[in-house]
């Protein structure tokens, strides 16, 4: 966990807090050590940025969740836009 915390510039305690807040869900090794994916470490780094500018941990988690929802909505919107712009099969 120490090495994982160094990568996004956090601490093991901060990563544990992110896990307790269910923002990230590290897997456990056979020896019981937490293993975080790169995506989880990117999320933790974003949370660290938000906390560093004054957001509470809970607020940082909510902001990240909303950012993820917005990104997904924009992706779906673009997909629908492309689908609606494509000519229908059989149209002349």
PDB file of C-alpha atoms in Angstrom, residues 11-83:
ATOM      1  CA  UNK A  11      -0.570   8.339   1.839  1.00  0.00           C
ATOM      2  CA  UNK A  12      -1.653   4.823   2.829  1.00  0.00           C
ATOM      3  CA  UNK A  13      -4.139   6.399   5.254  1.00  0.00           C
ATOM      4  CA  UNK A  14      -5.655   8.457   2.426  1.00  0.00           C
ATOM      5  CA  UNK A  15      -6.016   5.361   0.236  1.00  0.00           C
ATOM      6  CA  UNK A  16      -7.682   3.531   3.137  1.00  0.00           C
ATOM      7  CA  UNK A  17     -10.073   6.481   3.545  1.00  0.00           C
ATOM      8  CA  UNK A  18     -10.906   6.281  -0.176  1.00  0.00           C
ATOM      9  CA  UNK A  19     -11.633   2.579   0.286  1.00  0.00           C
ATOM     10  CA  UNK A  20     -13.819   3.236   3.331  1.00  0.00           C
ATOM     11  CA  UNK A  21     -15.705   5.874   1.339  1.00  0.00           C
ATOM     12  CA  UNK A  22     -16.092   3.226  -1.398  1.00  0.00           C
ATOM     13  CA  UNK A  23     -14.522   5.496  -3.976  1.00  0.00           C
ATOM     14  CA  UNK A  24     -11.993   2.780  -4.753  1.00  0.00           C
ATOM     15  CA  UNK A  25     -12.130  -0.941  -4.036  1.00  0.00           C
ATOM     16  CA  UNK A  26      -8.653  -2.435  -3.846  1.00  0.00           C
ATOM     17  CA  UNK A  27      -8.338  -6.164  -4.331  1.00  0.00           C
ATOM     18  CA  UNK A  28      -6.578  -8.296  -1.725  1.00  0.00           C
ATOM     19  CA  UNK A  29      -3.522 -10.415  -2.460  1.00  0.00           C
ATOM     20  CA  UNK A  30      -3.217 -13.922  -1.035  1.00  0.00           C
ATOM     21  CA  UNK A  31      -1.120 -12.392   1.731  1.00  0.00           C
ATOM     22  CA  UNK A  32      -3.901  -9.913   2.551  1.00  0.00           C
ATOM     23  CA  UNK A  33      -2.225  -6.852   1.028  1.00  0.00           C
ATOM     24  CA  UNK A  34      -4.358  -4.273  -0.753  1.00  0.00           C
ATOM     25  CA  UNK A  35      -3.780  -4.027  -4.499  1.00  0.00           C
ATOM     26  CA  UNK A  36      -5.072  -0.962  -6.342  1.00  0.00           C
ATOM     27  CA  UNK A  37      -5.426  -0.690 -10.107  1.00  0.00           C
ATOM     28  CA  UNK A  38      -4.002   2.224 -12.056  1.00  0.00           C
ATOM     29  CA  UNK A  39      -7.535   3.525 -12.567  1.00  0.00           C
ATOM     30  CA  UNK A  40      -8.130   3.443  -8.822  1.00  0.00           C
ATOM     31  CA  UNK A  41      -4.863   5.300  -8.258  1.00  0.00           C
ATOM     32  CA  UNK A  42      -5.933   7.941 -10.805  1.00  0.00           C
ATOM     33  CA  UNK A  43      -9.205   8.355  -8.891  1.00  0.00           C
ATOM     34  CA  UNK A  44      -7.281   8.650  -5.618  1.00  0.00           C
ATOM     35  CA  UNK A  45      -5.015  11.283  -7.190  1.00  0.00           C
ATOM     36  CA  UNK A  46      -8.071  13.289  -8.300  1.00  0.00           C
ATOM     37  CA  UNK A  47      -9.533  13.007  -4.800  1.00  0.00           C
ATOM     38  CA  UNK A  48      -6.206  14.185  -3.347  1.00  0.00           C
ATOM     39  CA  UNK A  49      -6.317  17.234  -5.659  1.00  0.00           C
ATOM     40  CA  UNK A  50      -9.814  18.106  -4.459  1.00  0.00           C
ATOM     41  CA  UNK A  51      -8.934  17.618  -0.785  1.00  0.00           C
ATOM     42  CA  UNK A  52      -5.801  19.724  -1.232  1.00  0.00           C
ATOM     43  CA  UNK A  53      -7.920  22.677  -2.410  1.00  0.00           C
ATOM     44  CA  UNK A  54     -10.221  22.396   0.595  1.00  0.00           C
ATOM     45  CA  UNK A  55     -12.891  19.823  -0.235  1.00  0.00           C
ATOM     46  CA  UNK A  56     -13.858  17.355   2.473  1.00  0.00           C
ATOM     47  CA  UNK A  57     -13.172  13.699   1.623  1.00  0.00           C
ATOM     48  CA  UNK A  58     -16.916  13.015   1.326  1.00  0.00           C
ATOM     49  CA  UNK A  59     -17.350  16.009  -0.983  1.00  0.00           C
ATOM     50  CA  UNK A  60     -14.374  14.919  -3.103  1.00  0.00           C
ATOM     51  CA  UNK A  61     -15.925  11.466  -3.476  1.00  0.00           C
ATOM     52  CA  UNK A  62     -19.254  12.980  -4.549  1.00  0.00           C
ATOM     53  CA  UNK A  63     -17.559  15.327  -7.023  1.00  0.00           C
ATOM     54  CA  UNK A  64     -15.668  12.433  -8.605  1.00  0.00           C
ATOM     55  CA  UNK A  65     -18.859  10.389  -8.812  1.00  0.00           C
ATOM     56  CA  UNK A  66     -20.643  13.278 -10.537  1.00  0.00           C
ATOM     57  CA  UNK A  67     -17.708  13.806 -12.908  1.00  0.00           C
ATOM     58  CA  UNK A  68     -17.910  10.120 -13.857  1.00  0.00           C
ATOM     59  CA  UNK A  69     -21.671  10.381 -14.439  1.00  0.00           C
ATOM     60  CA  UNK A  70     -21.195  13.473 -16.592  1.00  0.00           C
ATOM     61  CA  UNK A  71     -18.479  11.777 -18.655  1.00  0.00           C
ATOM     62  CA  UNK A  72     -20.743   8.776 -19.247  1.00  0.00           C
ATOM     63  CA  UNK A  73     -23.712  10.991 -20.171  1.00  0.00           C
ATOM     64  CA  UNK A  74     -21.577  12.934 -22.644  1.00  0.00           C
ATOM     65  CA  UNK A  75     -20.332   9.675 -24.172  1.00  0.00           C
ATOM     66  CA  UNK A  76     -23.894   8.338 -24.580  1.00  0.00           C
ATOM     67  CA  UNK A  77     -25.062  11.685 -25.964  1.00  0.00           C
ATOM     68  CA  UNK A  78     -22.298  11.671 -28.593  1.00  0.00           C
ATOM     69  CA  UNK A  79     -23.097   8.064 -29.499  1.00  0.00           C
ATOM     70  CA  UNK A  80     -26.772   8.936 -29.971  1.00  0.00           C
ATOM     71  CA  UNK A  81     -25.865  12.023 -31.980  1.00  0.00           C
ATOM     72  CA  UNK A  82     -23.728   9.942 -34.353  1.00  0.00           C
ATOM     73  CA  UNK A  83     -26.459   7.299 -34.632  1.00  0.00           C
TER      74      UNK A  83
END
